[in-house]
Short mmCIF file of C-alpha atoms in Angstrom, two decimals:
data_model
loop_
_atom_site.label_atom_id
_atom_site.label_comp_id
_atom_site.label_asym_id
_atom_site.label_seq_id
_atom_site.Cartn_x
_atom_site.Cartn_y
_atom_site.Cartn_z
CA UNK A 1061 -16.01 1.02 101.23
CA UNK A 1062 -13.60 2.08 98.49
CA UNK A 1063 -13.19 5.55 100.01
CA UNK A 1064 -12.32 4.09 103.40
CA UNK A 1065 -9.84 1.73 101.74
CA UNK A 1066 -8.14 4.64 99.91
CA UNK A 1067 -7.95 6.65 103.13
CA UNK A 1068 -6.38 3.69 104.94
CA UNK A 1069 -3.72 3.51 102.20
CA UNK A 1070 -3.08 7.26 102.27
CA UNK A 1071 -2.23 7.31 105.99
CA UNK A 1072 0.75 4.90 105.76
CA UNK A 1073 2.02 6.73 102.65
CA UNK A 1074 1.93 10.06 104.47
CA UNK A 1075 3.64 8.48 107.48
CA UNK A 1076 6.40 7.09 105.27
CA UNK A 1077 6.93 10.50 103.66
CA UNK A 1078 7.12 12.17 107.09
CA UNK A 1079 9.67 9.65 108.31
CA UNK A 1080 11.71 10.08 105.13
CA UNK A 1081 11.69 13.87 105.52
CA UNK A 1082 12.81 13.54 109.13
CA UNK A 1083 15.60 11.19 108.09
CA UNK A 1084 16.82 13.64 105.44
CA UNK A 1085 16.59 16.46 108.00
CA UNK A 1086 18.99 14.60 110.30
CA UNK A 1087 21.71 14.33 107.63
CA UNK A 1088 22.68 18.05 107.58
CA UNK A 1089 22.88 18.07 111.38
CA UNK A 1090 25.13 15.01 111.38
CA UNK A 1091 27.39 16.63 108.79
CA UNK A 1092 27.61 19.79 110.90
CA UNK A 1093 28.45 17.75 113.98
CA UNK A 1094 31.10 15.96 111.94
CA UNK A 1095 32.61 19.40 111.41
CA UNK A 1096 33.00 20.08 115.14
CA UNK A 1097 34.22 16.52 115.76
CA UNK A 1098 37.08 17.15 113.32
CA UNK A 1099 37.82 20.46 115.01
CA UNK A 1100 38.05 18.80 118.41
CA UNK A 1101 40.21 16.04 116.92
CA UNK A 1102 42.55 18.67 115.49
CA UNK A 1103 42.94 20.23 118.93
CA UNK A 1104 43.60 16.80 120.44
CA UNK A 1105 46.42 15.98 118.01
CA UNK A 1106 47.88 19.48 118.31
CA UNK A 1107 47.97 19.05 122.10
CA UNK A 1108 50.36 16.14 121.65
CA UNK A 1109 53.00 18.38 120.07
CA UNK A 1110 56.15 18.96 122.08
CA UNK A 1111 57.24 22.56 122.29
CA UNK A 1112 60.88 21.91 121.41
CA UNK A 1113 60.67 19.14 118.82
CA UNK A 1114 57.46 19.17 116.79
CA UNK A 1115 56.16 15.75 115.81
CA UNK A 1116 55.45 16.01 112.06
CA UNK A 1117 52.85 13.21 112.16
CA UNK A 1118 50.64 14.76 114.84
CA UNK A 1119 51.03 18.18 113.24
CA UNK A 1120 50.01 16.80 109.85
CA UNK A 1121 46.93 15.06 111.27
CA UNK A 1122 45.92 18.20 113.19
CA UNK A 1123 46.03 20.25 110.00
CA UNK A 1124 44.38 17.55 107.91
CA UNK A 1125 41.41 17.34 110.27
CA UNK A 1126 40.71 21.04 109.69
CA UNK A 1127 40.52 20.36 105.95
CA UNK A 1128 38.12 17.46 106.60
CA UNK A 1129 36.04 19.84 108.72
CA UNK A 1130 35.96 22.17 105.70
CA UNK A 1131 34.49 19.33 103.61
CA UNK A 1132 31.75 18.74 106.21
CA UNK A 1133 31.08 22.49 106.28
CA UNK A 1134 30.60 22.56 102.49
CA UNK A 1135 28.32 19.52 102.49
CA UNK A 1136 25.95 20.38 105.34
CA UNK A 1137 24.54 23.48 103.65
CA UNK A 1138 24.03 21.66 100.35
CA UNK A 1139 22.38 18.74 102.16
CA UNK A 1140 20.03 21.11 104.01
CA UNK A 1141 18.99 22.82 100.77
CA UNK A 1142 18.43 19.47 99.03
CA UNK A 1143 16.31 18.29 101.96
CA UNK A 1144 14.50 21.69 101.98
CA UNK A 1145 15.26 21.89 105.67
CA UNK A 1146 17.18 25.15 106.05
CA UNK A 1147 16.47 26.76 109.41
CA UNK A 1148 17.83 29.23 111.94
CA UNK A 1149 18.77 26.29 114.14
CA UNK A 1150 21.00 24.84 111.42
CA UNK A 1151 22.63 28.21 110.77
CA UNK A 1152 23.40 28.79 114.45
CA UNK A 1153 24.66 25.24 114.92
CA UNK A 1154 26.91 25.63 111.90
CA UNK A 1155 28.40 28.85 113.29
CA UNK A 1156 29.05 27.27 116.69
CA UNK A 1157 30.84 24.35 115.08
CA UNK A 1158 32.80 26.68 112.77
CA UNK A 1159 33.96 28.67 115.80
CA UNK A 1160 35.64 25.53 117.13
CA UNK A 1161 36.98 24.08 113.88
CA UNK A 1162 37.99 27.31 112.15
CA UNK A 1163 38.59 29.54 115.15
CA UNK A 1164 39.95 27.68 118.16
CA UNK A 1165 41.65 24.75 116.41
CA UNK A 1166 43.89 26.81 114.05
CA UNK A 1167 44.85 29.14 116.90
CA UNK A 1168 45.81 26.16 119.06
CA UNK A 1169 47.93 24.71 116.23
CA UNK A 1170 49.66 28.09 115.96
CA UNK A 1171 50.50 28.17 119.67
CA UNK A 1172 51.90 24.63 119.65
CA UNK A 1173 53.80 25.01 116.37
CA UNK A 1174 55.39 28.47 116.50
CA UNK A 1175 57.20 27.96 119.80
CA UNK A 1176 60.33 29.97 118.76
CA UNK A 1177 58.11 33.06 118.53
CA UNK A 1178 57.75 35.42 121.48
CA UNK A 1179 55.42 33.67 123.94
CA UNK A 1180 53.11 36.54 124.93
CA UNK A 1181 52.91 37.93 121.41
CA UNK A 1182 52.12 34.45 120.08
CA UNK A 1183 49.32 34.06 122.61
CA UNK A 1184 47.97 37.54 121.77
CA UNK A 1185 47.94 36.74 118.03
CA UNK A 1186 46.15 33.44 118.68
CA UNK A 1187 43.49 35.15 120.83
CA UNK A 1188 43.04 37.92 118.26
CA UNK A 1189 42.56 35.31 115.54
CA UNK A 1190 39.85 33.54 117.56
CA UNK A 1191 38.09 36.85 118.20
CA UNK A 1192 38.17 37.75 114.51
CA UNK A 1193 36.80 34.33 113.56
CA UNK A 1194 33.89 34.66 116.01
CA UNK A 1195 33.14 38.20 114.84
CA UNK A 1196 33.26 37.03 111.22
CA UNK A 1197 30.78 34.22 111.88
CA UNK A 1198 28.41 36.47 113.84
CA UNK A 1199 28.46 39.12 111.11
CA UNK A 1200 27.81 36.49 108.45
CA UNK A 1201 24.70 35.25 110.30
CA UNK A 1202 23.32 38.76 110.71
CA UNK A 1203 24.01 40.05 107.20
CA UNK A 1204 23.18 36.93 105.15
CA UNK A 1205 19.55 36.36 104.22
CA UNK A 1206 17.76 33.41 102.63
CA UNK A 1207 17.73 35.19 99.25
CA UNK A 1208 21.52 35.58 99.23
CA UNK A 1209 23.10 33.88 96.21
CA UNK A 1210 26.41 33.24 98.04
CA UNK A 1211 28.44 34.21 94.98
CA UNK A 1212 30.87 36.23 97.09
CA UNK A 1213 31.75 36.99 100.71
CA UNK A 1214 32.42 40.21 102.57
CA UNK A 1215 35.73 39.48 104.24
CA UNK A 1216 37.83 36.32 104.15
CA UNK A 1217 35.65 33.28 105.02
CA UNK A 1218 36.65 31.59 108.27
CA UNK A 1219 37.22 28.17 106.60
CA UNK A 1220 39.68 29.78 104.16
CA UNK A 1221 41.50 31.54 107.01
CA UNK A 1222 41.70 28.30 108.97
CA UNK A 1223 42.85 26.46 105.85
CA UNK A 1224 45.68 28.97 105.41
CA UNK A 1225 46.96 28.20 108.91
CA UNK A 1226 46.36 24.45 108.61
CA UNK A 1227 48.16 24.38 105.25
CA UNK A 1228 51.45 25.14 106.98
CA UNK A 1229 50.86 22.24 109.36
CA UNK A 1230 50.07 19.89 106.48
CA UNK A 1231 53.10 21.02 104.45
CA UNK A 1232 55.57 20.93 107.35
CA UNK A 1233 56.47 17.20 107.11
CA UNK A 1234 57.07 17.55 103.37
CA UNK A 1235 59.12 20.66 104.06
CA UNK A 1236 61.32 18.73 106.49
CA UNK A 1237 61.84 15.98 103.93
CA UNK A 1238 62.83 18.49 101.26
CA UNK A 1239 65.44 20.25 103.39
CA UNK A 1240 66.74 16.87 104.62
CA UNK A 1241 67.58 15.99 101.01
CA UNK A 1242 70.11 18.81 100.80
CA UNK A 1243 73.47 17.15 101.24
CA UNK A 1244 75.92 19.96 100.47
CA UNK A 1245 77.67 21.57 103.40
CA UNK A 1246 76.49 25.07 102.52
CA UNK A 1247 72.81 24.13 102.55
CA UNK A 1248 73.25 21.80 105.50
CA UNK A 1249 74.24 24.73 107.67
CA UNK A 1250 71.04 26.69 106.98
CA UNK A 1251 68.60 23.84 107.64
CA UNK A 1252 67.90 24.87 111.27
CA UNK A 1253 67.41 28.46 110.14
CA UNK A 1254 64.83 27.41 107.55
CA UNK A 1255 62.93 25.41 110.17
CA UNK A 1256 62.91 28.38 112.53
CA UNK A 1257 61.88 30.70 109.69
CA UNK A 1258 58.86 28.50 108.91
CA UNK A 1259 57.73 28.57 112.54
CA UNK A 1260 58.37 32.29 112.93
CA UNK A 1261 56.49 33.20 109.76
CA UNK A 1262 53.17 31.53 110.62
CA UNK A 1263 52.15 34.03 113.37
CA UNK A 1264 52.38 36.91 110.89
CA UNK A 1265 50.29 34.97 108.36
CA UNK A 1266 47.73 34.15 111.07
CA UNK A 1267 47.51 37.78 112.16
CA UNK A 1268 46.98 38.88 108.56
CA UNK A 1269 44.20 36.37 107.78
CA UNK A 1270 42.54 37.20 111.10
CA UNK A 1271 42.34 40.87 110.10
CA UNK A 1272 41.14 39.93 106.62
CA UNK A 1273 38.22 37.98 108.12
CA UNK A 1274 36.73 41.14 109.62
CA UNK A 1275 37.52 43.29 106.59
CA UNK A 1276 35.05 44.30 103.88
CA UNK A 1277 37.13 42.98 101.00
CA UNK A 1278 35.09 40.87 98.58
CA UNK A 1279 36.11 37.23 98.16
CA UNK A 1280 34.62 34.87 95.58
CA UNK A 1281 32.68 31.77 96.56
CA UNK A 1282 34.97 29.18 94.94
CA UNK A 1283 32.65 26.21 95.42
CA UNK A 1284 29.67 27.92 93.77
CA UNK A 1285 31.75 29.26 90.90
CA UNK A 1286 33.35 25.91 90.09
CA UNK A 1287 30.50 23.47 90.70
CA UNK A 1288 27.23 25.37 90.18
CA UNK A 1289 27.43 26.49 86.59
CA UNK A 1290 29.05 29.89 87.18
CA UNK A 1291 32.55 28.93 86.08
CA UNK A 1292 34.34 30.56 83.18
CA UNK A 1293 37.59 30.04 81.33
CA UNK A 1294 39.57 31.94 83.97
CA UNK A 1295 38.24 29.77 86.79
CA UNK A 1296 38.91 26.53 84.93
CA UNK A 1297 42.45 27.69 84.15
CA UNK A 1298 43.04 28.39 87.84
CA UNK A 1299 41.75 24.92 88.72
CA UNK A 1300 44.09 23.28 86.21
CA UNK A 1301 47.12 25.17 87.53
CA UNK A 1302 46.15 24.28 91.10
CA UNK A 1303 45.94 20.56 90.32
CA UNK A 1304 49.26 20.74 88.45
CA UNK A 1305 50.96 22.51 91.38
CA UNK A 1306 49.71 19.91 93.87
CA UNK A 1307 50.90 17.12 91.57
CA UNK A 1308 54.39 18.63 91.20
CA UNK A 1309 55.21 19.80 94.72
CA UNK A 1310 52.54 17.90 96.65
CA UNK A 1311 51.85 19.28 100.15
CA UNK A 1312 54.19 22.22 99.60
CA UNK A 1313 51.66 23.69 97.16
CA UNK A 1314 48.85 23.84 99.75
CA UNK A 1315 50.08 26.91 101.70
CA UNK A 1316 50.90 28.69 98.45
CA UNK A 1317 47.37 28.11 97.11
CA UNK A 1318 45.65 29.28 100.30
CA UNK A 1319 47.93 32.30 100.69
CA UNK A 1320 47.24 33.22 97.07
CA UNK A 1321 43.49 33.12 97.76
CA UNK A 1322 43.72 34.98 101.08
CA UNK A 1323 46.07 37.75 99.96
CA UNK A 1324 45.17 37.89 96.27
CA UNK A 1325 41.89 39.75 96.85
CA UNK A 1326 43.35 42.60 98.97
CA UNK A 1327 46.26 42.98 96.56
CA UNK A 1328 43.84 43.25 93.63
CA UNK A 1329 41.73 45.76 95.55
CA UNK A 1330 44.83 47.81 96.38
CA UNK A 1331 45.99 47.71 92.78
CA UNK A 1332 42.53 48.80 91.63
CA UNK A 1333 42.62 51.82 93.94
CA UNK A 1334 46.09 52.78 92.76
CA UNK A 1335 45.06 52.42 89.11
CA UNK A 1336 41.88 54.48 89.64
CA UNK A 1337 43.81 57.18 91.47
CA UNK A 1338 46.37 57.33 88.67
CA UNK A 1339 43.59 57.54 86.09
CA UNK A 1340 41.90 60.39 87.97
CA UNK A 1341 45.19 62.26 88.33
CA UNK A 1342 45.86 61.90 84.62
CA UNK A 1343 42.35 63.20 83.81
CA UNK A 1344 42.86 66.14 86.17
CA UNK A 1345 46.24 67.05 84.67
CA UNK A 1346 44.85 66.70 81.16
CA UNK A 1347 41.90 68.96 82.00
CA UNK A 1348 44.14 71.64 83.48
#
């Protein structure tokens, strides 16, 4: 009698655990779908932009939604590991959503924002960026195993590349306010040129980060280094300066921060090669 009673209690407990595990398994999927929802929302707001006079509000929201998609992208992997529910399905779903949010959406913002740029070249750069983002995501799925510690990436991560493009959209309204504050006649005359310069510069930045995505340059995993016990004094100092820059210049600091991350690694790699070559040449001349 007692054994039957214990078995009858064990069945509901096991059922409750199964339901709880299923519920936790749904959370990472919902977070991943939140990522693609933000990407689609970004495209929707970018589609409202007029080619001649860019609406700062819609442009700001389009860029901001990409950053919200980045938050969902960071959370879904952590939620899957906490729920012990990592799977190939989740990885493939995450890549499909990233292709929309970090591939198509930034390219669409570029096309709608940089209208003074040459039309066909602008379209070609946008298409090349999308191709590089898709290639980057496919390569990441193939080369990354379950044992990978995710301390660094081979090539610029697609969220960072998308964030670099979206940062210009987020900073553009603040940029317009800053140049509108210039009251002197000399600066007043160059305001249209500064606006055109901002729109003309983004295609070159987008082309560069697209190429960096498919490169083999090593980039650090910022989230793991700052929030998973791998931080050091250098990382904490960078975080403090980043917060201070955002506090001082607000949205204007966002493109500077993302450009520093995107282009800092290749510049350091180039400087390392130059330094090594100079050291070898000095050793060779000393030996002769």
